[in-house]
Coordinates of C-alpha atoms and ligand atoms in Angstrom, one line a residue:
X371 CA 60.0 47.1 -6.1
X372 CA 61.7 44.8 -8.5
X373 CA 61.2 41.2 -9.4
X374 CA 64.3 39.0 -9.7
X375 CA 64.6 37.3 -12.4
X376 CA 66.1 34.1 -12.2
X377 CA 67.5 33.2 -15.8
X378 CA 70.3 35.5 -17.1
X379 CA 69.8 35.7 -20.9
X380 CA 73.4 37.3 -21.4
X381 CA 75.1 34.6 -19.6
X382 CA 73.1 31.9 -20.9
X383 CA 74.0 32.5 -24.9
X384 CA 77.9 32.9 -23.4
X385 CA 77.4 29.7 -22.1
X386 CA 75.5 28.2 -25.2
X387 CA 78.1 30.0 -27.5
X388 CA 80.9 28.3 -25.4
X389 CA 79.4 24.9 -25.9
X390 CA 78.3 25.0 -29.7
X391 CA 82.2 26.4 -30.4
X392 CA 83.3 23.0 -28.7
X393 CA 80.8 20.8 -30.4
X394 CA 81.6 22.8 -33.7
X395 CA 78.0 23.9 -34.6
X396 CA 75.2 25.9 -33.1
X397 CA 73.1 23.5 -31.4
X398 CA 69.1 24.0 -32.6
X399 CA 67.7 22.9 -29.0
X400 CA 69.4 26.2 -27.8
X401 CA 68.2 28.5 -30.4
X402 CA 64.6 27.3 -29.6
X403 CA 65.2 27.6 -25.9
X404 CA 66.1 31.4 -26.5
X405 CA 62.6 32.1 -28.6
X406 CA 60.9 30.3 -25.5
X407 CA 62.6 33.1 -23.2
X408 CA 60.2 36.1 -22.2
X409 CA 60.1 39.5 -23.3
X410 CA 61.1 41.6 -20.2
X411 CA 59.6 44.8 -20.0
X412 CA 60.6 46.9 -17.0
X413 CA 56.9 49.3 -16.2
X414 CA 58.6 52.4 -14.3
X415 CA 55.9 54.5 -13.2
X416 CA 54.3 56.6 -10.5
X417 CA 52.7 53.9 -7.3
X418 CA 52.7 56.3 -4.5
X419 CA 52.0 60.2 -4.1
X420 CA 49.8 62.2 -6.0
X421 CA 50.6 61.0 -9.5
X422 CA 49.7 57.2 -7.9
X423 CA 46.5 56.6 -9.8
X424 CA 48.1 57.6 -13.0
X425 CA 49.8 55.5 -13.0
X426 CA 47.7 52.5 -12.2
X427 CA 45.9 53.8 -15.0
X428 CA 48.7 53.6 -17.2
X429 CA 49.4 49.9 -15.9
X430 CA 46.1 48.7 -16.4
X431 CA 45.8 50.2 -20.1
X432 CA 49.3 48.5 -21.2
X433 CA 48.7 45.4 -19.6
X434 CA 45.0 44.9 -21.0
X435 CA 46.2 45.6 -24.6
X436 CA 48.8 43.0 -24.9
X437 CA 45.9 40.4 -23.1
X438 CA 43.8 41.4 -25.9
X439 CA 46.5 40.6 -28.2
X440 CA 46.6 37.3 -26.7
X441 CA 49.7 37.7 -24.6
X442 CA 52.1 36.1 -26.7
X443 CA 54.4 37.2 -29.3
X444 CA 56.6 35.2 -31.5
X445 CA 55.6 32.2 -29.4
X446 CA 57.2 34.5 -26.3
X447 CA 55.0 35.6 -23.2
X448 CA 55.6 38.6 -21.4
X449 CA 57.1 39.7 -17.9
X450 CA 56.8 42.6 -16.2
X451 CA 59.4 44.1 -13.8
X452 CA 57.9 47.1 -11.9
X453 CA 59.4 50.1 -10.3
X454 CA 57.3 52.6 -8.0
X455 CA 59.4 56.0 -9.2
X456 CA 57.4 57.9 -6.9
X457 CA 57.7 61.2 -9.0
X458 CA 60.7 61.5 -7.5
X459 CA 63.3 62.9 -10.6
X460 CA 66.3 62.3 -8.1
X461 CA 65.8 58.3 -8.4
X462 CA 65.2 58.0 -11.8
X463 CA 68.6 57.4 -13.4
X464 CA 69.2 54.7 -10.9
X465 CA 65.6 53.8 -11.3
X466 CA 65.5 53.4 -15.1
X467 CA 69.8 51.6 -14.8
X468 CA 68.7 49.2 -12.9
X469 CA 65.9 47.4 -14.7
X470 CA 68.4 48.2 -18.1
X471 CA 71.5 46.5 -15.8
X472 CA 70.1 44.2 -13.4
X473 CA 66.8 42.9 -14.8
X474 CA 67.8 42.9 -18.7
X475 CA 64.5 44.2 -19.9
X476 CA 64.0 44.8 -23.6
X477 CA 61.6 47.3 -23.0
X478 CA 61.6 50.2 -21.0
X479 CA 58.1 51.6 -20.5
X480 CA 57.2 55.0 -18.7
X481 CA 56.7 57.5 -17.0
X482 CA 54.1 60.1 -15.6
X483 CA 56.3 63.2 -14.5
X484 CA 58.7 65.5 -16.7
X485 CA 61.4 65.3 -14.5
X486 CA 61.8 61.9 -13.8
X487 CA 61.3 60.6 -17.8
X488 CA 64.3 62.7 -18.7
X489 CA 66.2 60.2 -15.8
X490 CA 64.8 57.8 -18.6
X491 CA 65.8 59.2 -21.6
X492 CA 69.1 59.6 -20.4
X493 CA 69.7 55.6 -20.0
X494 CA 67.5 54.8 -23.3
X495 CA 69.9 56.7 -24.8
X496 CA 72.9 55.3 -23.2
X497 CA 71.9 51.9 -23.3
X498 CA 70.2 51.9 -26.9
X499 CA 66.8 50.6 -25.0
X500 CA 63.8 50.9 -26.4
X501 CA 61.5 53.0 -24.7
X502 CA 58.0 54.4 -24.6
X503 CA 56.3 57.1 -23.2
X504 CA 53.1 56.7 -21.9
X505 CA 52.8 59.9 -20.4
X506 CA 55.3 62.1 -19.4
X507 CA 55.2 65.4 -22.1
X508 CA 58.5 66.6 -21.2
X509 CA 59.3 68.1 -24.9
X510 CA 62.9 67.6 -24.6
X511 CA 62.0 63.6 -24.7
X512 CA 61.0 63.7 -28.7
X513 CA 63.0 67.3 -29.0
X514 CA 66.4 68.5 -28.2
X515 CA 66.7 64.5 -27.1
X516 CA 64.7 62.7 -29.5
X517 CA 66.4 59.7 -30.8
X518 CA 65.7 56.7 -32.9
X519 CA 64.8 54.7 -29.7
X520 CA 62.5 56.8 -27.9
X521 CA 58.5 56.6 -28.5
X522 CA 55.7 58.2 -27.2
X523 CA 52.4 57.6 -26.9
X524 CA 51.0 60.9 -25.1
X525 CA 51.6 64.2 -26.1
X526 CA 54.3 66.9 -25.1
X527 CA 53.4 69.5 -22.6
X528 CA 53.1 71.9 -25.0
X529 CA 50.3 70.0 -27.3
X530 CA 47.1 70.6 -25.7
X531 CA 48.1 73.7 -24.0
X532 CA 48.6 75.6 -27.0
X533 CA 45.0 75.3 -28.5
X534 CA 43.3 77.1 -25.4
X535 CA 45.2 79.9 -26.1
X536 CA 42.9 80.8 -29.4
X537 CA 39.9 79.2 -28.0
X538 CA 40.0 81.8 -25.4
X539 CA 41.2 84.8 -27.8
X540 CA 38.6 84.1 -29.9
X541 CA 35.8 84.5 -27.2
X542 CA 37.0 88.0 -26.6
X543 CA 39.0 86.9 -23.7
X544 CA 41.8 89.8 -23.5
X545 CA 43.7 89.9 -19.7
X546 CA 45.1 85.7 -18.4
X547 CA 46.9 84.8 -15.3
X548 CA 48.2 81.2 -15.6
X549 CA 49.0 79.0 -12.3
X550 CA 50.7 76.0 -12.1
X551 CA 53.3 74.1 -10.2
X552 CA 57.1 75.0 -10.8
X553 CA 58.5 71.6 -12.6
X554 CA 58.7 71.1 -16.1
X555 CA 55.2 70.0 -17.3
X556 CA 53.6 73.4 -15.7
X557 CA 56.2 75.4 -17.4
X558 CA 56.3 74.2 -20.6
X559 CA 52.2 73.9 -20.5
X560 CA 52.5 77.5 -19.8
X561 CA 55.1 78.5 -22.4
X562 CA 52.5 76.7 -24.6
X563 CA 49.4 78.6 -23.6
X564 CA 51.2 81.7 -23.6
X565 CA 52.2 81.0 -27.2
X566 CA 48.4 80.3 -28.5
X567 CA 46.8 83.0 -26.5
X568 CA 49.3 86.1 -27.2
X569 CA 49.6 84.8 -31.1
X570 CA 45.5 85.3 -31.2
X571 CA 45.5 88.9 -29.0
X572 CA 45.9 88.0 -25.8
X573 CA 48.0 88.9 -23.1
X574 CA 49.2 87.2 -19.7
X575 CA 49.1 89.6 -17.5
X576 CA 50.9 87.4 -14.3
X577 CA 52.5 83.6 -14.2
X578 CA 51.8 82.2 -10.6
X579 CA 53.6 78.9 -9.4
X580 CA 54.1 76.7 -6.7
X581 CA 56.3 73.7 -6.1
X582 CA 55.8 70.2 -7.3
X583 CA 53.3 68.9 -5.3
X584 CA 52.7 71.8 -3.0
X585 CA 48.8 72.3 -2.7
X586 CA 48.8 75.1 -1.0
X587 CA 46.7 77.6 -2.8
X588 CA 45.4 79.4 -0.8
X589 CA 47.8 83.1 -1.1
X590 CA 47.5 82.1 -4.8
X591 CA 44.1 82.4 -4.8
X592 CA 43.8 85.5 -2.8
X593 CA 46.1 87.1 -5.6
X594 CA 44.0 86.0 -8.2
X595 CA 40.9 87.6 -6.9
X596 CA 42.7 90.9 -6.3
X597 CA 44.2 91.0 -10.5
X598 CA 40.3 90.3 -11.5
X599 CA 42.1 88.7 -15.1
X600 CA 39.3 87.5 -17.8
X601 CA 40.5 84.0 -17.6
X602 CA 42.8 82.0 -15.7
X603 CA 45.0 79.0 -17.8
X604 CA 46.5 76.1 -15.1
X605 CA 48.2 72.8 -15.1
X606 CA 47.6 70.6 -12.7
X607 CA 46.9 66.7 -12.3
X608 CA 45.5 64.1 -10.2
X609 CA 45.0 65.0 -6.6
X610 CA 46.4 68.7 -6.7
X611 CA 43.6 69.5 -9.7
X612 CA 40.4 67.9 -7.0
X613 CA 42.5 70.5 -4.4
X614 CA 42.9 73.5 -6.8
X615 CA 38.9 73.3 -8.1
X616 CA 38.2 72.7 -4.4
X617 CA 39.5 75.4 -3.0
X618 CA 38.7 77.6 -6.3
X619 CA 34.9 76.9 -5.5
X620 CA 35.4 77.9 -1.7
X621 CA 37.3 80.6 -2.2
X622 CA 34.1 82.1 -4.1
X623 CA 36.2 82.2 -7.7
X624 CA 33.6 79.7 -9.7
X625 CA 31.1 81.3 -11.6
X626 CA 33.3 84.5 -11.3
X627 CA 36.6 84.0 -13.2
X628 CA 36.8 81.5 -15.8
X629 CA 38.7 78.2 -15.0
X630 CA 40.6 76.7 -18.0
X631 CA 43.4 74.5 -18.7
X632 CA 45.3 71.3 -20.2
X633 CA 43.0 68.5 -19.5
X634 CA 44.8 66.9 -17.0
X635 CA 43.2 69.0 -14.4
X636 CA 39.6 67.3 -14.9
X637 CA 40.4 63.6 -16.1
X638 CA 40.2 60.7 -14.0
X639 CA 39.3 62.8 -10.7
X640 CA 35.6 63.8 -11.4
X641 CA 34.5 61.4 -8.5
X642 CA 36.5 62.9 -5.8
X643 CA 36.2 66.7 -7.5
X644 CA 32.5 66.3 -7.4
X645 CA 30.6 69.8 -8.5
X646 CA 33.4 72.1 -8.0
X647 CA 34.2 70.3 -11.4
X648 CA 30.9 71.4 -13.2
X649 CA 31.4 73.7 -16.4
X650 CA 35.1 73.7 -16.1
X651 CA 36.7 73.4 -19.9
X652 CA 39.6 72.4 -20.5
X653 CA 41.9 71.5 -23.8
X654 CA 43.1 67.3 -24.5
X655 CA 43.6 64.6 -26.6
X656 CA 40.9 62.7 -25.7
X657 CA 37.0 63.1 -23.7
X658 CA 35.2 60.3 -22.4
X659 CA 31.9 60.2 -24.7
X660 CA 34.4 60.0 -28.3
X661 CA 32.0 58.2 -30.0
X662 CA 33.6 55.3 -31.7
X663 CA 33.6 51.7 -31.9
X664 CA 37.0 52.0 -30.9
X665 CA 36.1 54.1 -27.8
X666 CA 33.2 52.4 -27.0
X667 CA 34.7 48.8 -27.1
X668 CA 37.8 50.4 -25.2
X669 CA 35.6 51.7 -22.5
X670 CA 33.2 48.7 -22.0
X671 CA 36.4 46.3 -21.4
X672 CA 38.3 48.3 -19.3
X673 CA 35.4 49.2 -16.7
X674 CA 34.4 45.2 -17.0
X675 CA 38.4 44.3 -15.8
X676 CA 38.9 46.8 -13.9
X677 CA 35.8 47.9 -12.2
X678 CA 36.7 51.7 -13.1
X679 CA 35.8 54.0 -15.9
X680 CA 38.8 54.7 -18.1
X681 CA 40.7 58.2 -18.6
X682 CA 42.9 59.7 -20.8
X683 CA 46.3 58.0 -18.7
X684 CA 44.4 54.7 -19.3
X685 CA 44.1 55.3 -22.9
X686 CA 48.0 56.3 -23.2
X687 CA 49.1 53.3 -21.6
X688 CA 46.4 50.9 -24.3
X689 CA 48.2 52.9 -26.8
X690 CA 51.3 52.1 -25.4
X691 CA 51.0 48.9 -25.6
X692 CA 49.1 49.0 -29.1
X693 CA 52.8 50.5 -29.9
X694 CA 54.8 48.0 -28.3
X695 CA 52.9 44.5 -30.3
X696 CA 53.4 46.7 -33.8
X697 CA 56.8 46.9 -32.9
X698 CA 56.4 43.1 -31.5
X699 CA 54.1 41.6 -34.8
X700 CA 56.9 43.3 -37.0
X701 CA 59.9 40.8 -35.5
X702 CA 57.7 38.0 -34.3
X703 CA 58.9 39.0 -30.9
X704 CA 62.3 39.2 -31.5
X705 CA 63.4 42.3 -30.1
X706 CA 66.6 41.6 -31.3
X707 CA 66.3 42.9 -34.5
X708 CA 66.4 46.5 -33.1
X709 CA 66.3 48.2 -36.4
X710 CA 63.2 46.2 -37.9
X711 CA 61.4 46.8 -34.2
X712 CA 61.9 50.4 -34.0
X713 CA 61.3 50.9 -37.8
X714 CA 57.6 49.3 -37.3
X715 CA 56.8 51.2 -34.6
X716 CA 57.9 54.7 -35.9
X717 CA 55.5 53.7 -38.9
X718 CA 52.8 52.2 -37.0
X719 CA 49.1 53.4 -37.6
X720 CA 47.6 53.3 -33.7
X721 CA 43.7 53.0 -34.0
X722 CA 43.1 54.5 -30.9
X723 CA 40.2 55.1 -28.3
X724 CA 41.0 58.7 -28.8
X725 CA 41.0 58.1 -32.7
X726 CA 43.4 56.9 -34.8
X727 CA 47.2 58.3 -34.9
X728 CA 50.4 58.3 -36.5
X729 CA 53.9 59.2 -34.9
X730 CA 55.5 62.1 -36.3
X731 CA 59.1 62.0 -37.7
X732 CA 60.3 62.6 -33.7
X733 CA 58.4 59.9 -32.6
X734 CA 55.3 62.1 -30.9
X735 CA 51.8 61.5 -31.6
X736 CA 50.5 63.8 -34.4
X737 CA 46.8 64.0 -33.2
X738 CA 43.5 66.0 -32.6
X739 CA 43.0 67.8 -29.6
X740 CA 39.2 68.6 -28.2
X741 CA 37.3 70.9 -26.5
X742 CA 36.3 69.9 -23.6
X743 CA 33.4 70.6 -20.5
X744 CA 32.8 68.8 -17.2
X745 CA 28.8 68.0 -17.7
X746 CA 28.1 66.3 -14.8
X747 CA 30.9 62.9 -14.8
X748 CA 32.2 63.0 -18.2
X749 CA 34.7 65.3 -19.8
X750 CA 32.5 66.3 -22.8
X751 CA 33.7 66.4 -25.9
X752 CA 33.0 70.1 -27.2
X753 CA 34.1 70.3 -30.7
X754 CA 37.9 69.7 -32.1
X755 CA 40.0 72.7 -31.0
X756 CA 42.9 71.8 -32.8
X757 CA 43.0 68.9 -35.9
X758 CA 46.1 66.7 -36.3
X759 CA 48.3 69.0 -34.4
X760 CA 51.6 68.1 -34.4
X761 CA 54.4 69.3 -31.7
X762 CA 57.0 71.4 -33.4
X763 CA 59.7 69.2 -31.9
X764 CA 62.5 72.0 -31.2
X765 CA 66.1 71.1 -31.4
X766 CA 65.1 67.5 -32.7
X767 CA 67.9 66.5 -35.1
X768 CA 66.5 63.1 -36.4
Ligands
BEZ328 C1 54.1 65.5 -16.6 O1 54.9 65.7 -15.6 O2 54.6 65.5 -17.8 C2 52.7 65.3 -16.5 C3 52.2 64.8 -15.3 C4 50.8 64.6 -15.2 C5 49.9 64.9 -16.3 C6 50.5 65.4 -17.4 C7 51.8 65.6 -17.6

């Protein structure tokens, strides 16, 4: 649901422009009346369904930065508008137009699922809207549609599936089945994999899928156990990865077949997963005991505000915000100088929880990616399996 905001900017400087043309000069109270105006930032992430967490994560990571920044930029504060997109890629145009239309923001920030940040994309792009990507690793968003006005803060689908591939093929791991749910993240997780694994020796011997968010496993499962493969490579996220390493334990598969996959299938759900979680490794940007300052600091704060140990969505949406105040600092909050904004941001340093970054030329964090292993609550940090990799940013012409 949206806010309303009361005071139309756009018909406000018609108005003042009207005025100062009949008083013959541009009137100074007005000028300081627009710097006292907020910056709008329109949050369009996932409230409800299985991404839902995710993106309170991502809320609570963006919103704490800015505080710690002191709220206030250019002498302007901050207002949020928020939309629940539900993971639901057949709202999101309309979604991501109407906080651009209606609400005015100068920021659009989001979103958790592949399908419904291209919605985004498409009206960043229309509009000329800055927007950042706290999640969503559709690769198209800094590929085939990377433009000067797109940022992102988390990875593409691609980025911390392909190290597993070699981590695997290097233990002697010959024969993979990969599993995942049939949308755009699983696939090009997948395609990414595949890439790593068959490059090092291996081969994938069968690519199982189910719809987006369909946790029935079950047949899956049964089919699994029948193909005996060395290893088997998944995506999946929030509640559907507790189901799948439920059900994978049941189902007799631990301790049998290996588990692996992009991260996302451990973080921020070892409560609810409980020890059908134990040994599992997995491939991302970030584990919980990076030892730091920076990490350690992060981590302290964020349980102390929000009562919850972060993850790696919470440390995407800090980052995001970290983004959005170098883009902010640059213009002393004047978003209006678009070139100067965007221009900071795509050269911003981010000293990150995870460690720190740099955005590569299509705006997509060039970063290290770990090793992972669920040791009792914490995603482990292993070892680096990949340093400073960078997404190779197909059919980006920028
Ligand atoms: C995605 O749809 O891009 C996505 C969703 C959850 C975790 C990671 C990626």
């Amino acid at each position: 649901m949206s806010k309303k905001q009361p005071f139309d900017r756009r018909a406000f400087f018609r108005t003042a422009a009207a005025v100062a043309a009949v008083a013959g000069a541009i009137s100074l109270p007005s000028l300081a009346f627009a710097q006292d105006a907020k910056i709008k930032i329109g949050l369009m992430l996932p409230y409800t369904g299985t991404y839902a967490q995710l993106g309170v994560a991502i809320t609570n990571g963006f919103k704490m930065a800015l505080e710690e920044a002191g709220g206030k930029f250019g002498g302007r504060e901050v207002e949020y508008f928020t939309v629940d997109d539900e993971s639901n890629p057949s709202k999101a145009t309309d979604n991501a137009n109407a906080l651009v239309t209606r609400d005015k923001v100068d920021v659009l920030v989001g979103t958790v699922h592949s399908g419904v940040v291209m919605g985004m994309v498409k009206i960043a792009r229309e509009s000329g809207t800055p927007l950042i990507i706290p999640n969503a690793g559709a690769g198209a968003a800094t590929g085939a549609q990377c433009a000067p006005n797109i940022f992102r803060t988390s990875f593409t689908n691609w980025q911390p599936a392909y190290p597993m591939g070699k981590v695997l093929a290097d233990r002697g791991i010959k024969k993979a089945v990969t599993l995942t749910w049939k949308y755009g993240a699983g696939i090009e997780a997948i395609e990414g994999f595949k890439e790593g694994f068959t490059k090092a020796g291996g081969t994938v011997v069968k690519e199982l899928f189910l719809p987006f968010p369909s946790v029935e496993f079950q047949p899956l499962l049964t089919e699994i156990a029948s193909i005996k493969p060395d290893a088997v490579f998944v995506f999946f996220a929030g509640g559907g990865g507790v189901k799948l390493m439920k059900d994978w334990q049941a189902a007799g598969l631990k301790g049998k077949i290996g588990l692996y996959g992009s991260g996302f299938l451990t973080d921020g759900v070892l409560d609810a997963a409980g020890d059908a979680a134990e040994g599992i490794e997995t491939t991302l940007h970030y584990g919980d005991g990076i030892e730091t300052p920076k990490n350690k600091t992060f981590r302290l704060n964020y349980a102390k505000e929000f009562k919850l140990q972060p993850d790696v969505y919470a440390v995407q949406g800090y980052d995001a915000g970290l983004l959005l105040i170098a883009g902010l600092k640059a213009v002393k909050g004047d978003v209006s100088k678009q070139k100067e904004f965007l221009a900071a941001m795509a050269k911003a340093k981010i000293d990150s929880p995870r460690g720190a970054w740099t955005m590569s030329k299509a705006h997509n964090p060039i970063q290290d990616v770990y090793l992972r292993k669920v040791v009792g609550k914490e995603n482990k940090v292993m070892g680096v399996a990949q340093k400073a990799l960078a997404d190779p940013a197909r059919g980006c012409k920028m």
